Amino acid sequence: MIETIGVESPSETIAADPFPENDAPTDTHTDSGAMADRRADHDDSTDSRRRFTRGISIVTLCSLVPYLGILWNFELRPLRKALTSGAFSNFFDLQARALMHGHLDVPLRSLSIEGFIIHGREFTYFPPGPALLRIPVFLFTNRFDNKFTAISMLLAWIVTAVVLGMLLWRVRVIIRGSAPLSRTELVAAALVQASVLCGSVILFLGALPWVYHEVYAWAIALALGAFHSLIGVLEQPSGRRIAATGGFTLGAILCRTTSGWACALTLLGTAVWFLVSKQRRNHRQWAWRLGIAGAVPLAIGIAINWAKFRHPFMFPLQDQEWTKVNPHRRAAMAANGGDLVSPNLFWSTSINYLRPNGVRFVSTFPFITLPANVARSYGGGFLDQTYRTSSITASAPLLVGLAIAGTVATFRRGASAALRLLRIPLIGAVAITGGIMFYGYIAYRYTSEFMPFLIVAAAVGVTVATSRFAGSSKRSRGTYIALLAAGLAYGLAANSAFAIQQTYIANPGSMLRNYVVLQDKISNFAGNPLDAYVRQSDSLPPTGPADRLQIVGDCAALFVGTGEPLNPWVPVEIREVALTLDLVDPQPFLRQAMPEIPLATFTGMTDSTLFLQPLGGRRYSLGRRDPDGVAYTEALTAPADDPVSVNVRALTEKGVYAVEVNGRLWFEVAMSQRDADWATFPVVVVPVVVPVVVPAVVSAVVSVVQHGWVIESAPTPPALSCTRLL
């Protein structure tokens, strides 16, 4: 980073007037005093660049600590996946393997609901950029299959950090020239660097290493690289800078279509401007190169999308598996003219992504959360899917404030030539957001589309704002730095809180249980116990308010409410059901007609029953009856001296109840069910013999006798996280 931040620094003359009318000849007969002044300026500039690079490098390393904490979930887990099952983290691995075999389609039915099956071949709508990154590794090993996403996201973060430091320096030199770097400037730039890397949605993306976040991690990095290089081209064109701009643009278009197209069209627009602008007469020779740098990535992106979907940039949502199974998606498409893009959606997206109250403060850990309810529609737009979504103004106010200042300074009447130089990159960066502002799907990760604009504009804003304090008092400078530091601290706290909560909500079971215990401890320590969020009921309510801790029965299960209609409840801990079946009187079973003896009910949107089926004498089987039919174990024999042990254990990480007889697995029952819109609701197991809870110990033994069988509830530990809350 030390050498790259200062590449091709412009001269003081270019900084003062980036649009020279002509190339004036250099007077080689300068006196020795002028030469000494230039050497002194060069030494000052070199020293400033060195100090800037050192400071930015230090703050980047500091910012890496919270990012790795979120990405690795505060453990040494460099190969962590978003979900324990690994679902939705392997798409680019599959794509890489397919490309290595010379085709774009992946194995059929391997993409779950995200797949597009066209003419018997399955495609992903994601461009193949992150898959290409894997190929050099996959050529030598398959060890990283389905494990590479966290590594890829870390690499994207590093690229973002390096390019961001280079951008801050380049913008500073364009606006400030060779003015010596003050301590205030250095600290302000360092705070912006940290705010981007660990005080924005970039930090949140690290919470879930899966494809949805990986593409955004790379899209931010590569779009930022494209605009940094483009600023260099506008400042002082060169073949290397144009090549870098085209390379970053190609990378962007191979990761995220909206980012790539915005970058490519900006390059093409700049090339046209070079040709027609009178101020840019001396840059016309570079126009065709810049045009190629924009056209080639655009052509490659179009070719790839055409090969998959026969369209330059869109994909046929009607062919996506999710559309086929989700009536609401089909209704949204019908309401929006056959896809999910419509001008009617602008009010919904703009309000949800920009509203200043897009955050929720609570008295319990983690104290800052996403809004309690999912994003809602405004202005009559018909939305497809919406989630609890923070806004850029509420999650990164420092960047938004500086971006506003930078935009006003750049576009105001009478702006300097140096500032006017930055107008095209800002217009190109804001164009990226067009992909989400008219799209009927709202989620916090989509605010990543704002990041290239916020970063470029904030780089301008902090440079302009800091220059105003050049001659101010020490107290004024201190107040200014304190405000920037407060903005960074808030952004770090908010996005860390969002990230931590989302990590655990996405991983029910032991991970979520540990989080609830930690939440209870910290909240109690802060003097705000979780009592206000705890409810107890015999059954699970149909809706799960955000952060609600719902106890079912006498600590039979504990669920946490998500506030999301598509997945209202997530299991924290479910007590094992243990029954013993003792045949004490086999005589009644010598008859031909043998009754079913119910053992437990799995209650959900539709119920299923676990029952004992006597077969005569000591022979029996277990059966499970649901709306789809009946399934039985093979014929078993009850021992004469020992009872039969039946256990139902919740394997929350796997999402199933395991039904075991004498330690042998016979059935797996899904822990959740989906309705017609694929909203997911939990299934709760209720034994016929309900145990009586002895507080903080185990359930007491209760028995019933049915048709010669004694059915007892065996003692099992209650849900420990539940007992903490009572």
XYZ file of C-alpha atoms in Angstrom:
726
model
C 0.000 0.000 0.000
C 2.909 2.353 0.748
C 3.967 2.571 -2.879
C 0.589 2.308 -4.588
C -1.193 5.168 -2.835
C 0.998 7.730 -4.451
C 1.092 6.511 -8.046
C 1.384 9.215 -10.683
C 0.712 12.197 -8.403
C -0.150 15.224 -10.531
C 1.835 18.385 -10.491
C 0.789 21.487 -8.620
C -0.093 23.106 -11.936
C -2.608 20.386 -12.807
C -4.132 20.585 -9.340
C -4.620 24.304 -9.745
C -6.087 24.039 -13.242
C -7.068 20.506 -14.360
C -8.327 21.876 -17.716
C -5.313 23.597 -19.302
C -6.146 25.241 -22.599
C -2.816 24.316 -24.105
C 0.464 22.771 -23.221
C 2.718 25.738 -22.579
C 6.405 25.116 -23.227
C 8.606 24.736 -20.220
C 11.219 27.386 -19.613
C 14.470 25.510 -19.105
C 16.393 28.653 -18.165
C 15.064 29.001 -14.651
C 17.231 30.397 -11.968
C 18.632 28.275 -9.181
C 16.197 29.715 -6.644
C 13.155 28.514 -8.586
C 14.698 25.075 -8.974
C 15.323 24.958 -5.230
C 11.677 25.888 -4.588
C 10.492 23.073 -6.824
C 12.784 20.606 -5.085
C 11.427 21.752 -1.742
C 7.844 21.313 -2.989
C 8.707 17.832 -4.258
C 10.267 16.911 -0.913
C 7.193 18.203 0.932
C 4.902 16.237 -1.380
C 6.943 13.063 -0.947
C 6.964 13.463 2.824
C 3.207 14.114 2.849
C 2.558 11.037 0.726
C 4.729 8.917 2.986
C 2.978 10.129 6.136
C -0.426 9.669 4.521
C 0.374 6.119 3.434
C 1.693 5.196 6.852
C -1.378 6.594 8.609
C -3.843 4.954 6.224
C -2.017 1.624 6.509
C -2.219 1.717 10.312
C -5.922 2.548 10.382
C -6.609 -0.154 7.771
C -4.947 -2.770 9.954
C -7.003 -1.549 12.903
C -10.175 -1.761 10.798
C -9.306 -5.319 9.846
C -9.795 -6.432 13.457
C -13.572 -5.832 13.666
C -14.060 -7.040 10.099
C -12.336 -10.352 10.798
C -14.272 -10.602 14.043
C -17.548 -10.395 12.127
C -16.401 -12.470 9.142
C -15.016 -15.285 11.298
C -17.651 -14.897 14.054
C -14.998 -13.983 16.650
C -13.230 -17.305 16.202
C -10.379 -18.558 14.044
C -12.658 -19.733 11.221
C -11.274 -18.461 7.909
C -13.470 -20.938 5.992
C -16.724 -20.083 7.778
C -19.986 -20.349 5.871
C -23.095 -18.247 6.406
C -25.216 -21.249 7.374
C -24.046 -24.392 9.090
C -25.503 -26.386 6.233
C -23.413 -24.457 3.704
C -26.508 -23.583 1.665
C -26.167 -20.587 -0.681
C -22.396 -20.421 -0.172
C -21.354 -22.777 -2.963
C -22.849 -21.263 -6.125
C -19.548 -19.821 -7.339
C -17.781 -23.092 -6.560
C -20.263 -24.883 -8.802
C -19.852 -22.195 -11.461
C -16.062 -22.463 -11.304
C -16.178 -26.229 -11.782
C -18.570 -25.778 -14.705
C -16.273 -23.227 -16.356
C -13.342 -25.574 -15.893
C -15.318 -28.095 -17.957
C -16.094 -25.504 -20.623
C -19.723 -24.558 -19.991
C -21.803 -22.063 -18.032
C -24.587 -24.344 -16.776
C -24.214 -26.021 -13.394
C -25.518 -29.419 -12.235
C -29.286 -29.596 -12.427
C -31.178 -28.698 -9.218
C -27.946 -27.614 -7.506
C -29.012 -23.976 -6.992
C -32.237 -24.649 -5.103
C -34.776 -21.824 -5.490
C -32.206 -19.511 -7.104
C -31.714 -21.617 -10.219
C -32.947 -20.798 -13.721
C -33.741 -23.964 -15.654
C -33.826 -23.204 -19.365
C -34.081 -25.979 -21.978
C -33.056 -28.541 -19.366
C -29.944 -26.637 -18.249
C -29.567 -24.749 -14.975
C -27.940 -21.319 -14.715
C -27.271 -18.817 -11.965
C -28.136 -15.174 -12.494
C -24.866 -14.123 -10.850
C -22.086 -13.156 -13.277
C -19.072 -15.486 -13.076
C -16.484 -13.065 -11.680
C -16.028 -14.609 -8.199
C -16.028 -18.072 -9.849
C -13.046 -17.072 -12.004
C -11.165 -16.187 -8.825
C -11.550 -19.762 -7.620
C -10.291 -21.517 -10.733
C -6.525 -21.097 -10.050
C -7.086 -22.757 -6.665
C -9.492 -25.427 -7.893
C -7.016 -26.507 -10.570
C -4.871 -28.003 -7.814
C -7.261 -29.027 -5.047
C -10.915 -29.557 -4.160
C -10.273 -28.854 -0.495
C -11.875 -25.408 -0.732
C -15.057 -26.436 -2.512
C -17.984 -24.860 -0.630
C -15.457 -23.159 1.679
C -14.032 -20.336 -0.399
C -16.605 -17.580 0.139
C -15.103 -16.118 3.334
C -11.642 -16.112 1.731
C -13.022 -14.335 -1.328
C -14.789 -11.718 0.801
C -11.612 -11.033 2.759
C -9.717 -10.498 -0.501
C -12.454 -8.115 -1.670
C -12.158 -6.181 1.595
C -8.391 -5.861 1.123
C -8.859 -4.591 -2.442
C -11.410 -2.070 -1.163
C -8.996 -0.897 1.532
C -6.109 -0.390 -0.890
C -8.176 1.370 -3.556
C -9.887 3.531 -0.936
C -6.553 4.779 0.370
C -5.422 5.542 -3.178
C -8.684 7.368 -3.894
C -8.437 9.531 -0.776
C -4.910 10.566 -1.729
C -5.748 11.219 -5.376
C -8.752 13.380 -4.509
C -6.699 15.238 -1.929
C -3.930 16.027 -4.414
C -6.402 17.123 -7.099
C -8.121 19.543 -4.723
C -5.215 20.602 -2.505
C -2.269 20.238 -4.861
C 1.135 19.988 -3.207
C 0.072 21.700 0.009
C 1.769 20.008 2.988
C -0.351 17.369 4.693
C -1.557 18.627 8.049
C -2.250 16.415 11.033
C -5.945 17.317 10.826
C -6.079 16.191 7.197
C -4.386 12.903 7.988
C -6.641 12.100 10.946
C -9.790 13.066 9.011
C -8.829 10.888 6.042
C -7.997 7.997 8.368
C -11.403 8.282 10.045
C -13.127 8.146 6.652
C -11.026 5.103 5.717
C -12.117 3.341 8.898
C -15.737 4.441 8.526
C -15.948 2.817 5.095
C -14.171 -0.400 6.081
C -15.797 -1.098 9.452
C -18.526 1.489 9.946
C -20.785 0.798 6.978
C -22.704 -1.976 5.243
C -19.317 -3.454 4.235
C -18.961 -4.693 7.805
C -22.499 -6.086 7.772
C -21.767 -8.070 4.594
C -19.130 -10.038 6.502
C -21.788 -11.424 8.855
C -23.008 -13.951 6.293
C -20.356 -15.361 3.936
C -22.654 -16.470 1.144
C -23.034 -15.555 -2.510
C -25.471 -12.685 -1.918
C -22.891 -10.812 0.137
C -19.820 -11.962 -1.767
C -20.970 -10.330 -5.005
C -21.501 -7.027 -3.241
C -18.132 -7.185 -1.501
C -16.462 -7.460 -4.912
C -18.828 -5.053 -6.677
C -17.932 -2.289 -4.210
C -14.203 -2.954 -4.507
C -14.097 -3.108 -8.295
C -16.469 -0.207 -8.973
C -14.437 1.893 -6.564
C -11.288 0.899 -8.453
C -12.907 1.877 -11.741
C -13.870 5.349 -10.508
C -10.496 5.916 -8.858
C -8.767 5.086 -12.132
C -11.245 7.198 -14.109
C -10.469 10.213 -11.918
C -6.821 9.648 -12.804
C -7.716 9.559 -16.505
C -9.681 12.797 -16.220
C -6.826 14.392 -14.332
C -3.969 13.260 -16.596
C -4.694 10.535 -19.184
C -2.211 7.740 -19.719
C -2.345 4.283 -21.212
C -1.794 2.674 -17.841
C -4.614 4.590 -16.196
C -7.030 3.778 -19.019
C -6.042 0.102 -18.871
C -6.633 0.078 -15.111
C -10.031 1.731 -15.583
C -11.041 -0.865 -18.166
C -9.761 -3.733 -16.018
C -11.693 -2.637 -12.968
C -14.786 -2.077 -15.105
C -14.518 -5.586 -16.515
C -14.201 -6.968 -12.991
C -17.244 -4.990 -11.884
C -19.395 -6.187 -14.765
C -18.356 -9.783 -14.020
C -19.528 -9.426 -10.417
C -22.612 -7.239 -10.456
C -24.371 -6.216 -13.647
C -25.676 -2.884 -12.321
C -22.232 -1.794 -11.094
C -20.470 -2.931 -14.244
C -22.904 -1.312 -16.652
C -22.775 1.998 -14.774
C -18.969 1.962 -14.884
C -18.854 0.997 -18.576
C -21.413 3.604 -19.638
C -19.541 6.246 -17.644
C -16.355 5.393 -19.540
C -18.159 5.610 -22.869
C -19.720 8.923 -21.884
C -16.334 10.276 -20.848
C -14.826 9.179 -24.175
C -17.550 11.093 -26.019
C -16.896 14.125 -23.841
C -13.192 13.949 -24.681
C -14.162 14.145 -28.362
C -16.631 17.013 -28.220
C -15.392 19.165 -25.344
C -13.405 22.252 -26.248
C -11.741 22.103 -22.860
C -10.507 18.600 -23.650
C -8.991 19.195 -27.059
C -5.626 17.879 -25.912
C -7.273 14.689 -24.633
C -9.004 13.671 -27.846
C -6.188 11.292 -28.690
C -7.211 9.241 -25.619
C -10.915 9.092 -26.461
C -10.782 5.945 -28.569
C -8.739 4.080 -25.962
C -11.161 5.065 -23.241
C -14.067 4.045 -25.463
C -12.514 0.607 -25.928
C -11.937 0.360 -22.160
C -15.690 0.828 -21.689
C -16.968 -1.096 -24.710
C -14.969 -4.310 -24.238
C -16.202 -5.050 -20.677
C -19.724 -4.169 -21.779
C -19.495 -6.568 -24.724
C -18.143 -9.354 -22.513
C -20.922 -8.856 -19.967
C -23.558 -8.858 -22.703
C -22.091 -11.983 -24.294
C -22.165 -13.935 -21.035
C -25.699 -12.902 -20.158
C -26.844 -13.584 -23.728
C -25.332 -17.064 -23.638
C -27.395 -17.837 -20.547
C -30.612 -15.872 -20.968
C -30.719 -14.473 -24.506
C -30.817 -10.901 -23.207
C -28.109 -8.222 -22.911
C -28.502 -7.740 -19.151
C -31.853 -9.018 -17.801
C -32.713 -12.547 -16.720
C -36.080 -14.276 -17.172
C -37.590 -14.251 -13.688
C -40.462 -16.396 -14.906
C -37.956 -19.252 -15.329
C -36.505 -18.982 -11.836
C -37.406 -21.810 -9.466
C -38.431 -19.328 -6.770
C -40.969 -17.771 -9.130
C -42.448 -21.181 -9.854
C -43.096 -21.981 -6.188
C -43.981 -18.517 -4.862
C -47.394 -17.028 -5.744
C -46.479 -13.659 -4.254
C -43.505 -13.349 -6.609
C -45.769 -14.077 -9.565
C -48.301 -11.500 -8.334
C -45.544 -8.904 -7.963
C -44.334 -9.567 -11.490
C -47.842 -9.262 -12.875
C -48.368 -5.967 -11.045
C -45.087 -4.551 -12.359
C -45.471 -5.388 -16.025
C -43.970 -8.869 -16.102
C -40.835 -8.277 -14.018
C -39.865 -6.529 -10.774
C -38.716 -3.223 -12.270
C -41.122 -0.281 -12.295
C -41.091 3.513 -11.755
C -43.911 2.973 -9.255
C -41.407 1.371 -6.888
C -39.186 4.442 -6.576
C -41.029 5.928 -3.600
C -40.861 2.650 -1.695
C -37.136 2.153 -2.249
C -36.117 5.784 -1.753
C -37.985 6.141 1.543
C -36.759 2.843 2.948
C -33.146 3.337 1.877
C -32.898 7.040 2.776
C -35.185 7.633 5.773
C -33.295 8.991 8.802
C -35.151 6.749 11.267
C -34.122 3.481 9.623
C -32.733 2.050 12.848
C -34.082 0.884 16.191
C -32.568 1.598 19.592
C -33.391 -0.846 22.397
C -32.426 -1.093 26.064
C -31.049 -4.623 25.758
C -28.019 -6.070 23.994
C -27.043 -5.360 21.202
C -28.798 -1.998 21.877
C -29.018 -1.088 18.157
C -31.032 -3.244 15.756
C -32.608 -3.124 12.347
C -36.141 -1.637 12.294
C -38.686 -3.856 14.002
C -40.788 -4.314 10.861
C -39.956 -5.190 7.283
C -39.728 -2.443 4.678
C -43.170 -1.335 3.564
C -44.556 -0.032 0.307
C -45.162 3.653 -0.382
C -46.937 5.287 -3.287
C -48.799 2.159 -4.341
C -45.791 0.117 -5.498
C -46.244 -3.662 -5.379
C -43.154 -5.111 -3.687
C -41.883 -8.654 -4.037
C -39.829 -9.493 -0.954
C -38.930 -7.088 1.817
C -36.869 -7.504 4.948
C -36.006 -5.486 8.023
C -33.864 -2.853 6.347
C -31.771 -0.037 7.726
C -31.180 3.084 5.649
C -27.849 4.560 4.612
C -28.617 7.712 6.585
C -29.253 5.735 9.776
C -26.447 3.181 9.385
C -23.616 5.386 8.049
C -24.454 9.044 8.832
C -20.812 10.126 8.665
C -20.408 8.971 5.086
C -23.777 10.411 4.096
C -22.976 13.791 5.632
C -19.576 14.002 3.974
C -21.047 12.782 0.675
C -23.638 15.554 0.752
C -20.902 18.101 1.446
C -18.764 16.701 -1.359
C -21.628 16.660 -3.846
C -22.653 20.238 -3.063
C -19.055 21.430 -3.360
C -18.605 19.636 -6.673
C -21.803 20.752 -8.381
C -22.283 24.240 -6.938
C -22.105 27.214 -9.235
C -18.588 28.574 -9.304
C -16.913 25.308 -8.269
C -13.205 25.235 -9.000
C -11.850 23.419 -12.042
C -10.406 20.764 -9.753
C -13.826 20.036 -8.273
C -15.567 20.106 -11.644
C -13.172 17.352 -12.667
C -14.962 15.015 -10.232
C -18.482 15.524 -11.546
C -18.430 12.681 -14.081
C -17.238 10.039 -11.568
C -19.926 11.125 -9.107
C -22.631 10.905 -11.771
C -21.379 7.461 -12.801
C -21.249 6.250 -9.204
C -24.773 7.388 -8.394
C -26.001 5.636 -11.565
C -25.177 2.300 -9.913
C -28.094 2.786 -7.538
C -30.546 2.676 -10.435
C -30.448 -1.103 -10.157
C -32.184 -1.034 -6.769
C -34.177 2.198 -6.789
C -36.723 0.829 -9.264
C -36.587 -2.807 -8.124
C -39.295 -4.425 -6.024
C -37.020 -6.158 -3.529
C -35.778 -4.340 -0.420
C -33.016 -5.605 1.852
C -30.219 -3.960 3.812
C -27.501 -5.620 1.727
C -28.830 -3.734 -1.298
C -27.598 -0.469 0.226
C -24.184 -1.695 -0.949
C -25.157 -0.150 -4.287
C -24.814 3.287 -2.658
C -21.282 2.667 -1.413
C -19.234 3.664 -4.514
C -21.045 7.005 -4.656
C -20.841 7.566 -0.901
C -17.130 6.786 -0.895
C -16.164 9.005 -3.833
C -18.384 11.860 -2.642
C -17.184 11.491 0.965
C -13.563 11.618 -0.213
C -14.362 14.974 -1.825
C -16.368 16.101 1.189
C -13.707 15.353 3.781
C -11.015 17.024 1.678
C -13.071 20.170 1.166
C -14.282 20.277 4.767
C -10.812 19.766 6.203
C -9.354 22.503 4.014
C -11.771 24.942 5.660
C -10.075 24.285 8.985
C -6.582 25.008 7.675
C -6.386 28.350 9.446
C -8.889 27.747 12.221
C -8.240 27.439 15.928
C -7.062 24.266 17.598
C -10.416 24.005 19.350
C -12.343 24.152 16.065
C -10.131 21.480 14.528
C -10.564 19.310 17.602
C -14.339 19.653 17.461
C -14.326 18.712 13.782
C -12.225 15.598 14.387
C -14.389 14.655 17.374
C -17.509 14.789 15.177
C -15.870 12.548 12.582
C -14.754 10.116 15.291
C -18.271 10.041 16.750
C -19.683 9.249 13.313
C -17.203 6.407 12.915
C -17.978 5.049 16.397
C -21.702 5.054 15.706
C -21.309 3.406 12.280
C -19.103 0.718 13.796
C -21.528 0.098 16.667
C -24.639 0.013 14.459
C -23.269 -2.243 11.744
C -21.581 -4.531 14.270
C -24.908 -4.894 16.066
C -26.750 -5.600 12.806
C -24.104 -8.125 11.789
C -23.922 -9.984 15.089
C -27.683 -10.358 15.349
C -28.038 -11.543 11.746
C -25.234 -14.087 12.140
C -26.960 -15.823 15.016
C -30.528 -15.509 13.763
C -29.410 -17.285 10.581
C -27.975 -20.186 12.597
C -30.558 -21.669 14.978
C -29.540 -24.100 17.659
C -26.338 -23.978 19.666
C -25.055 -20.756 18.073
C -28.313 -18.917 18.691
C -28.610 -20.381 22.194
C -25.144 -19.050 23.094
C -26.156 -15.655 21.723
C -29.350 -15.532 23.825
C -27.374 -16.456 26.945
C -24.833 -13.726 26.168
C -27.641 -11.280 25.461
C -29.209 -12.090 28.815
C -25.922 -11.654 30.704
C -25.006 -8.327 29.104
C -28.522 -6.937 29.393
C -28.690 -7.884 33.075
C -25.285 -6.317 33.662
C -26.516 -3.129 31.992
C -29.534 -3.125 34.308
C -32.031 -3.916 31.564
C -33.041 -7.593 31.740
C -34.849 -9.269 28.862
C -38.108 -9.581 30.834
C -40.015 -7.196 28.547
C -39.289 -9.434 25.548
C -40.177 -12.785 27.180
C -43.590 -14.384 26.651
C -44.876 -17.838 27.572
C -47.693 -19.780 25.891
C -48.886 -23.320 25.310
C -48.363 -23.008 21.554
C -46.390 -20.817 19.198
C -48.207 -17.680 17.939
C -48.446 -17.312 14.150
C -46.373 -14.097 14.050
C -42.995 -13.451 15.621
C -42.410 -9.828 16.668
C -38.791 -8.729 16.382
C -36.617 -9.917 19.298
C -39.545 -11.629 21.088
C -38.388 -14.580 23.214
C -41.258 -17.057 23.150
C -41.330 -19.923 25.658
C -43.558 -22.817 24.625
C -45.078 -24.868 27.435
C -43.018 -25.433 30.560
C -39.687 -24.701 28.886
C -40.352 -27.344 26.235
C -38.909 -24.942 23.668
C -37.623 -21.410 23.244
C -37.998 -19.439 20.024
C -36.881 -15.961 19.023
C -39.048 -13.726 16.865
C -37.450 -12.319 13.731
C -40.037 -9.741 12.671
C -39.895 -11.311 9.194
C -43.197 -12.658 7.800
C -41.362 -15.243 5.683
C -39.634 -16.744 8.718
C -41.283 -15.409 11.892
C -39.721 -17.778 14.447
C -36.277 -19.313 14.836
C -35.669 -22.139 17.349
C -33.194 -21.344 20.096
C -33.461 -24.558 22.066
C -35.928 -27.452 22.150
C -36.031 -29.976 24.951
C -35.620 -33.591 24.013
C -38.693 -35.789 24.301
C -37.908 -39.148 25.887
C -40.467 -41.921 26.365
C -40.180 -45.438 27.703
C -42.620 -48.102 26.496
C -42.998 -51.152 28.702
C -45.208 -54.029 27.607
C -46.706 -55.378 30.835
C -49.673 -57.344 29.441
C -49.264 -58.794 25.947
C -52.535 -60.719 26.102
C -54.773 -57.984 24.610
C -52.681 -58.090 21.457
C -53.539 -61.640 20.459
C -56.513 -60.234 18.565
C -56.304 -59.456 14.855
C -57.386 -55.797 15.078
C -54.699 -53.898 16.939
C -55.116 -50.244 17.934
C -52.628 -47.482 17.260
C -51.273 -45.971 20.458
C -50.355 -42.265 19.985
C -46.997 -41.193 21.408
C -46.455 -37.629 20.218
C -47.823 -35.017 17.847
C -45.735 -32.769 15.609
C -47.824 -29.599 15.488
C -47.411 -27.056 12.722
C -49.495 -25.777 9.848
C -50.397 -29.443 9.351
C -49.988 -31.990 12.135
C -48.411 -35.414 12.042
C -48.578 -38.158 14.652
C -45.995 -40.570 15.990
C -47.644 -43.753 17.204
C -46.969 -47.265 18.443
C -48.432 -50.052 16.309
C -48.703 -53.371 18.200
C -48.253 -56.422 15.958
C -49.156 -59.195 18.391
C -47.250 -60.719 21.247
C -44.108 -58.710 21.865
C -43.821 -57.508 18.303
C -44.466 -53.878 17.422
C -43.499 -51.085 15.069
C -43.495 -47.301 15.221
C -45.450 -45.317 12.667
C -45.717 -41.716 11.549
C -48.905 -40.422 9.994
C -49.132 -37.117 8.119
C -51.313 -35.734 5.296
C -49.083 -37.472 2.751
C -49.585 -40.938 4.214
C -48.181 -43.350 6.794
C -44.646 -44.658 7.273
C -43.629 -47.541 9.561
C -40.467 -48.919 11.005
C -39.737 -52.574 10.433
C -41.233 -55.063 12.889
C -39.436 -54.858 16.229
C -39.530 -57.008 19.368
C -39.983 -55.585 22.842
C -37.501 -57.108 25.339
C -38.999 -59.046 28.188
C -36.927 -57.340 30.883
C -36.198 -53.849 29.526
C -38.551 -51.142 28.309
C -38.385 -49.717 24.799
C -36.754 -46.276 24.654
C -38.165 -43.705 22.197
C -36.392 -40.372 21.857
C -37.233 -37.344 19.753
C -34.247 -34.999 19.510
C -34.169 -31.624 17.790
C -31.219 -31.381 15.407
C -31.651 -27.647 14.899
C -28.531 -27.185 12.776
C -29.875 -29.819 10.395
C -33.490 -28.634 10.682
C -35.050 -31.986 11.624
C -36.356 -33.946 14.577
C -34.609 -37.303 14.887
C -36.900 -40.132 16.075
C -34.883 -42.953 17.614
C -35.900 -46.314 19.025
C -33.369 -47.805 21.444
C -30.719 -45.478 20.024
C -31.394 -46.318 16.367
C -32.594 -43.577 14.019
C -35.839 -44.410 12.220
C -37.504 -41.151 11.211
C -36.494 -37.580 10.498
C -39.302 -35.042 10.753
C -38.800 -31.526 9.391
C -38.688 -28.861 12.093
C -40.495 -26.379 9.849
C -43.199 -26.249 7.217
C -43.884 -23.823 4.369
C -47.142 -22.317 3.273
C -48.163 -21.526 -0.306
C -45.913 -18.431 -0.370
C -43.038 -20.434 1.092
C -43.254 -18.647 4.421
C -41.605 -20.921 6.985
C -43.244 -21.835 10.296
C -41.837 -24.081 13.054
C -43.070 -27.529 13.959
C -43.277 -28.257 17.708
C -43.303 -31.772 19.131
C -45.859 -32.441 21.884
C -45.709 -35.836 23.643
C -48.883 -37.573 24.707
C -47.386 -37.920 28.155
C -46.425 -34.353 29.006
C -43.597 -34.145 31.561
C -43.898 -31.971 34.627
C -41.016 -29.535 34.963
C -39.061 -29.393 38.184
C -37.415 -25.918 38.018
C -33.737 -25.908 37.035
C -33.539 -29.705 37.306
C -35.285 -32.215 35.052
C -38.779 -33.207 34.112
C -40.548 -35.487 36.494
C -41.670 -38.930 35.391
C -45.313 -39.232 34.421
C -46.908 -42.398 33.043
C -50.078 -43.653 31.430
C -51.251 -47.149 30.616
C -52.785 -47.950 27.239
C -53.732 -51.420 26.023
C -51.204 -53.187 28.176
C -48.354 -50.765 27.447
C -47.025 -48.440 30.141
C -45.862 -45.196 28.546
C -43.641 -43.034 30.729
C -41.941 -39.715 30.158
C -38.257 -40.145 30.924
C -36.443 -37.290 32.663
C -34.733 -34.832 30.272
C -33.026 -31.508 30.996
C -35.166 -28.468 30.274
C -34.035 -25.858 27.779
C -31.292 -24.134 29.770
C -31.597 -20.834 27.924
C -35.298 -20.895 28.796
C -34.759 -21.441 32.510
C -32.472 -18.402 32.584
C -35.335 -16.225 31.400
C -37.963 -17.417 33.902
